[in-house]
Each structure stands twice: as structure tokens, then as C-alpha cells.
Short mmCIF file of C-alpha atoms and ligand atoms in Angstrom, two decimals:
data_model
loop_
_atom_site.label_atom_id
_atom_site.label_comp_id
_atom_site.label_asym_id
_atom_site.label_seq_id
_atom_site.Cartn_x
_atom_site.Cartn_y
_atom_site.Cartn_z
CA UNK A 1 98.82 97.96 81.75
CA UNK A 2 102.10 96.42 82.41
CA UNK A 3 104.52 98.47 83.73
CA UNK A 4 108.00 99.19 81.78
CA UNK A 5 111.39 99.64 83.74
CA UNK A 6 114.12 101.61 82.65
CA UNK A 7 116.75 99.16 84.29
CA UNK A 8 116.30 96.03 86.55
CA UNK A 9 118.73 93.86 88.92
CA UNK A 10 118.67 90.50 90.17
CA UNK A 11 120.99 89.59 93.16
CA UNK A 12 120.82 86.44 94.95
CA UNK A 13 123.67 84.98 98.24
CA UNK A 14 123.76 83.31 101.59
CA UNK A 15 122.62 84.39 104.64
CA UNK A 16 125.48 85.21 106.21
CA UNK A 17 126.24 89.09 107.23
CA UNK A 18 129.29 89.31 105.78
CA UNK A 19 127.25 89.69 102.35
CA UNK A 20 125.49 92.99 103.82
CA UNK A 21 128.25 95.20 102.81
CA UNK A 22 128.28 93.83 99.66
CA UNK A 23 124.39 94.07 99.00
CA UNK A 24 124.13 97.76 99.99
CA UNK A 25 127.16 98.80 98.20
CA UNK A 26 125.15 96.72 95.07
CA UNK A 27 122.41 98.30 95.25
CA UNK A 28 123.73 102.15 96.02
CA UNK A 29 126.36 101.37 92.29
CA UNK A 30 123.35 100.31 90.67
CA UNK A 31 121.52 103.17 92.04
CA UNK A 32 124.07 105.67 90.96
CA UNK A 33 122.70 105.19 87.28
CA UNK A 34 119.74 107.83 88.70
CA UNK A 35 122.59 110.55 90.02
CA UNK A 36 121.41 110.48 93.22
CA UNK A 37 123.35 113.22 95.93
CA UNK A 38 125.37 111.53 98.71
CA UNK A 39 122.89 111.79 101.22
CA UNK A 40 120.02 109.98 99.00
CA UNK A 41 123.22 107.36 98.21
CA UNK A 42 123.38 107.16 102.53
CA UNK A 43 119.89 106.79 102.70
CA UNK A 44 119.63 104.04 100.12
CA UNK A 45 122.57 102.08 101.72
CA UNK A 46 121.13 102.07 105.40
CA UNK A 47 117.61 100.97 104.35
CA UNK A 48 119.21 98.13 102.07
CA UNK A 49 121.16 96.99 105.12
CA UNK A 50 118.64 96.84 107.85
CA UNK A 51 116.45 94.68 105.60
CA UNK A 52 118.99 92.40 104.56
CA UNK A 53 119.97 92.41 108.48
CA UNK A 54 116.55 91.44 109.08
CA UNK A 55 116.59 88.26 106.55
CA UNK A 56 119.66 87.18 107.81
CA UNK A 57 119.14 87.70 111.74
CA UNK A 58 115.27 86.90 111.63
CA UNK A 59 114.25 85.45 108.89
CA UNK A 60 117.04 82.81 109.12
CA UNK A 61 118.16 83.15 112.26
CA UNK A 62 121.52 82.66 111.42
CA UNK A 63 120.75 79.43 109.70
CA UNK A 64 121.97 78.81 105.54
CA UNK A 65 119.49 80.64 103.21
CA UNK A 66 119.29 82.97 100.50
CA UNK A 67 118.89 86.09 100.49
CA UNK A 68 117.22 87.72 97.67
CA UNK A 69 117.26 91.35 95.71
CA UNK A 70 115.20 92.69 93.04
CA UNK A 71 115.92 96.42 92.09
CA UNK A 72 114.23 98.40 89.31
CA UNK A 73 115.02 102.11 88.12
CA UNK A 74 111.89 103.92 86.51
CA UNK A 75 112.12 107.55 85.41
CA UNK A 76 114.20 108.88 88.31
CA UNK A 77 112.85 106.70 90.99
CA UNK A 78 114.38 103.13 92.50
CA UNK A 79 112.35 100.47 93.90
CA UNK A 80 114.29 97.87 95.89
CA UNK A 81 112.78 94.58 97.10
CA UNK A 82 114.28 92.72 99.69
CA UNK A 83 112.72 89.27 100.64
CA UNK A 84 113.83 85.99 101.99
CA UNK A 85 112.17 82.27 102.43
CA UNK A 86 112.26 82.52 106.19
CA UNK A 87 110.49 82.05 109.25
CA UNK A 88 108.13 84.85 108.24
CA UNK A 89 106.24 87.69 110.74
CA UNK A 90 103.43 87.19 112.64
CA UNK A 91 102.33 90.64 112.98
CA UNK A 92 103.16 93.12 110.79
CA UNK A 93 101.58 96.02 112.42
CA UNK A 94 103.66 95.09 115.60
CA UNK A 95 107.10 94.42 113.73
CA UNK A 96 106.97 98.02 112.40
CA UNK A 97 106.14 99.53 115.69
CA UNK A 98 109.26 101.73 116.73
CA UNK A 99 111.48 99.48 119.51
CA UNK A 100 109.43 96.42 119.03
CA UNK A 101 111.80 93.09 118.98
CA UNK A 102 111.58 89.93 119.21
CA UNK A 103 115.43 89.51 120.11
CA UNK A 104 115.95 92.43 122.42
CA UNK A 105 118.76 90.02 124.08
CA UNK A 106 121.02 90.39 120.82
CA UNK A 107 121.51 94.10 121.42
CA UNK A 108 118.49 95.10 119.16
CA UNK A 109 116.72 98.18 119.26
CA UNK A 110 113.98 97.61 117.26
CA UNK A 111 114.41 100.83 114.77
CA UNK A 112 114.95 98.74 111.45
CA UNK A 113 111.86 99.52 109.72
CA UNK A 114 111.46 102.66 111.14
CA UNK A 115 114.92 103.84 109.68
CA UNK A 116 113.72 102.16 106.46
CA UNK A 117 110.38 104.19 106.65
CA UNK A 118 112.26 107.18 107.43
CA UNK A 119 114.84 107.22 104.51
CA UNK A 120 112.90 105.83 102.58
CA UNK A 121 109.78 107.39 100.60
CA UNK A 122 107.45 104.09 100.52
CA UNK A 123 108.06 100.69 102.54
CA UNK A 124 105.56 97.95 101.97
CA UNK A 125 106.43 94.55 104.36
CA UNK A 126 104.57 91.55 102.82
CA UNK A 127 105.27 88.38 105.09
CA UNK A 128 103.88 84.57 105.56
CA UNK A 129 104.81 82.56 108.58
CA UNK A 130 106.66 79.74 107.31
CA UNK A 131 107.02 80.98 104.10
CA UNK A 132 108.74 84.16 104.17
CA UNK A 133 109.05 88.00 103.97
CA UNK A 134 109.19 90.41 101.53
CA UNK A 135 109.87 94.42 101.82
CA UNK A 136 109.89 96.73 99.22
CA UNK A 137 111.10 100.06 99.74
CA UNK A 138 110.76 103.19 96.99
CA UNK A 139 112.61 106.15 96.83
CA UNK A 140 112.99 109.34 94.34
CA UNK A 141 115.88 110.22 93.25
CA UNK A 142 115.39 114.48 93.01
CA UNK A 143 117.77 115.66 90.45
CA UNK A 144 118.30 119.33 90.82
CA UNK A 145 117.76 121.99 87.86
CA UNK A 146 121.61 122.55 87.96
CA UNK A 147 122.58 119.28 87.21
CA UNK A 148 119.98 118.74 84.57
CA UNK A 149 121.77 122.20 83.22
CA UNK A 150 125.49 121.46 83.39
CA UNK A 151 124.28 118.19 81.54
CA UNK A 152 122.30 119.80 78.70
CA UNK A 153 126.03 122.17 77.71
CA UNK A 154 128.47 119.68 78.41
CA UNK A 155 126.17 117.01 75.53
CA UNK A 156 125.57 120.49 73.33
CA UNK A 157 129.57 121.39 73.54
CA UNK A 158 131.64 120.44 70.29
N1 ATP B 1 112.86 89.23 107.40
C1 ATP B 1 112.24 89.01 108.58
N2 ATP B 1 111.83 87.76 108.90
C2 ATP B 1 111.23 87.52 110.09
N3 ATP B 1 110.96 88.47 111.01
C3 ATP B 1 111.33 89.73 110.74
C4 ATP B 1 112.00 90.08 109.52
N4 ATP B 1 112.25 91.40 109.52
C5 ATP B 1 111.77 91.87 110.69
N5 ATP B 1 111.23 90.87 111.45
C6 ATP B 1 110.56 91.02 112.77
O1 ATP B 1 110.23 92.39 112.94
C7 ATP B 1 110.82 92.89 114.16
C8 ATP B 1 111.16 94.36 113.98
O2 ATP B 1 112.19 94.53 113.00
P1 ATP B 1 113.15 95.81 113.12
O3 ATP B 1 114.16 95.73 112.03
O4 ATP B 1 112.29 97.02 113.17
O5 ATP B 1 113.82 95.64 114.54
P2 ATP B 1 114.98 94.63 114.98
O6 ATP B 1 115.59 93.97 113.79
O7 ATP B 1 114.41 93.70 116.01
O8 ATP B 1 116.05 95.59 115.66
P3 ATP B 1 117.11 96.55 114.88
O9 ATP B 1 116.73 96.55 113.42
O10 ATP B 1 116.97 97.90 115.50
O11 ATP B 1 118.43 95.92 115.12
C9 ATP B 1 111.99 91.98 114.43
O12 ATP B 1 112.34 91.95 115.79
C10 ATP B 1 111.46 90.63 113.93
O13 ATP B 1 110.63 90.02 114.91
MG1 MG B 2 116.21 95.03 112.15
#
């Protein structure tokens, strides 16, 4: 059965990190649509920039390439896929390993998925050496009963 979205976003730019900002504040304004609390907004943002961090420092390794986002709302929940036509991972198993680098010389720490896993309710890292990498990340958006309340009197006021 093919799956219907409630909303969908495209975004597409260079490699370079001054686009990070601009891609996790993207994604948390698109996101916003689900009224998500600060703290889910946070949680969004960080994810979204340690996977664009990752296609720009190691997928690309600071070479030109594009960077690419696909985000999708369904019912209250946001699925955000990150992916770029880089150099790809050899092991995946290994990447997502807490403090494993490959560039512990650039001040790395190795935590990027693991933050992403940990903010994050689903993170799925698809990758081909030469070809490129692909994460996508889920995350429910839990609207509280008081919210859903305040809604239903201000749309039933005069
Ligand atoms: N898009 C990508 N393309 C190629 N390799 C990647 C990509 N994303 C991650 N990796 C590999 O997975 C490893 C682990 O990534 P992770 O984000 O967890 O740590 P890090 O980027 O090395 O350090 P930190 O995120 O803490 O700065 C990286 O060192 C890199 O080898
Ligand atoms: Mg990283």
C-alpha cells in the first residue's frame, strides 16, 4: 500500500558548513507545522546538524557536493532523510559505535550518530562506498491533551 504524507520537503545546497545553520533551522520551521515543544524543536535541530556535518566533513571531505534533504510530516510524526553522493561508509556497525572516528585529528569525538540515536526515536544509516550515504532519522512529535484542548475552544469560540 503506498504510503500518504501529510506534508513533504525537498532541500538541496553545497557542501559547505556554512549551509548547516540554515538546514537545521529548515527543517525545525518546517517541523513546527506538528507543534512540537522546544525541547523536541532542540532535539530535531541537533540531529539535523550532525548529519549534515557528517556529509559535508565525511562524505565530501570538504570537497564541492550537494547535500541533500527529504522531510515528510505524517500524523504527528517527522521523518527526515539526510543523504549525500559521497565517499560512502565502510562499516556501518563501526561508524555508529560511540567515539569511533575516522578523523579523530579534526577534534572529533565520534558521538554524531549516537546524539542522533539519542534524540531521535528511529535512525536508519544506509551507505555505499563510492556512492554515498543516506540516514533517516524519525521522531514523534507528542502533543499534550492541553494543547489539543486550548485548540478545540479557541476553533469553537465565535
Ligand atoms: N555521510 C558520511 N559519509 C561518509 N562517512 C561518514 C558519514 N557519516 C559518518 N561517517 C563515518 O562514520 C564515523 C562516525 O560518525 P559520527 O558522526 O558518529 O562521528 P564523527 O563525525 O567522526 O565525530 P563527531 O560527530 O562527534 O564530530 C565518521 O568518523 C565517518 O567515518
Ligand atoms: Mg559526526
Amino acid at each position: 500500500m503506498e504510503e500518504h504524507f501529510e506534508n513533504e520537503m525537498n532541500l538541496e545546497f553545497i557542501s559547505k558548513s556554512a549551509n548547516e545553520a540554515f538546514a537545521r533551522i529548515s527543517v525545525a520551521a518546517f517541523a513546527s507545522q506538528l507543534d512540537p515543544t522546544i525541547e523536541e524543536l532542540a532535539d530535531i535541530k541537533t540531529a539535523v546538524s550532525e548529519a549534515v556535518t557528517n556529509c559535508i566533513i565525511h562524505g565530501y571531505e570538504n570537497e564541492f557536493g550537494v547535500v541533500k534533504i527529504h522531510a515528510k510530516l505524517n500524523q504527528n510524526k517527522i521523518i527526515v532523510e539526510i543523504s549525500d553522493n559521497g565517499k560512502g561508509i565502510e562499516n556501518i556497525q563501526l561508524a555508529k559505535e560511540p567515539l569511533y572516528t575516522t578523523k579523530p585529528n579534526l577534534e572529533r569525538s565520534g558521538m554524531g550518530f549516537t546524539i542522533m540515536e539519542s534524540f531521535m526515536d528511529s535512525v536508519d544509516i544506509e551507505s555505499i562506498v563510492g556512492v554515498g550515504t543516506k540516514v533517516t532519522m524519525s521522531k514523534k512529535i507528542k502533543k499534550e491533551e492541553t494543547n489539543q484542548e486550548e485548540l478545540s475552544q479557541m476553533t469553537s469560540m465565535p
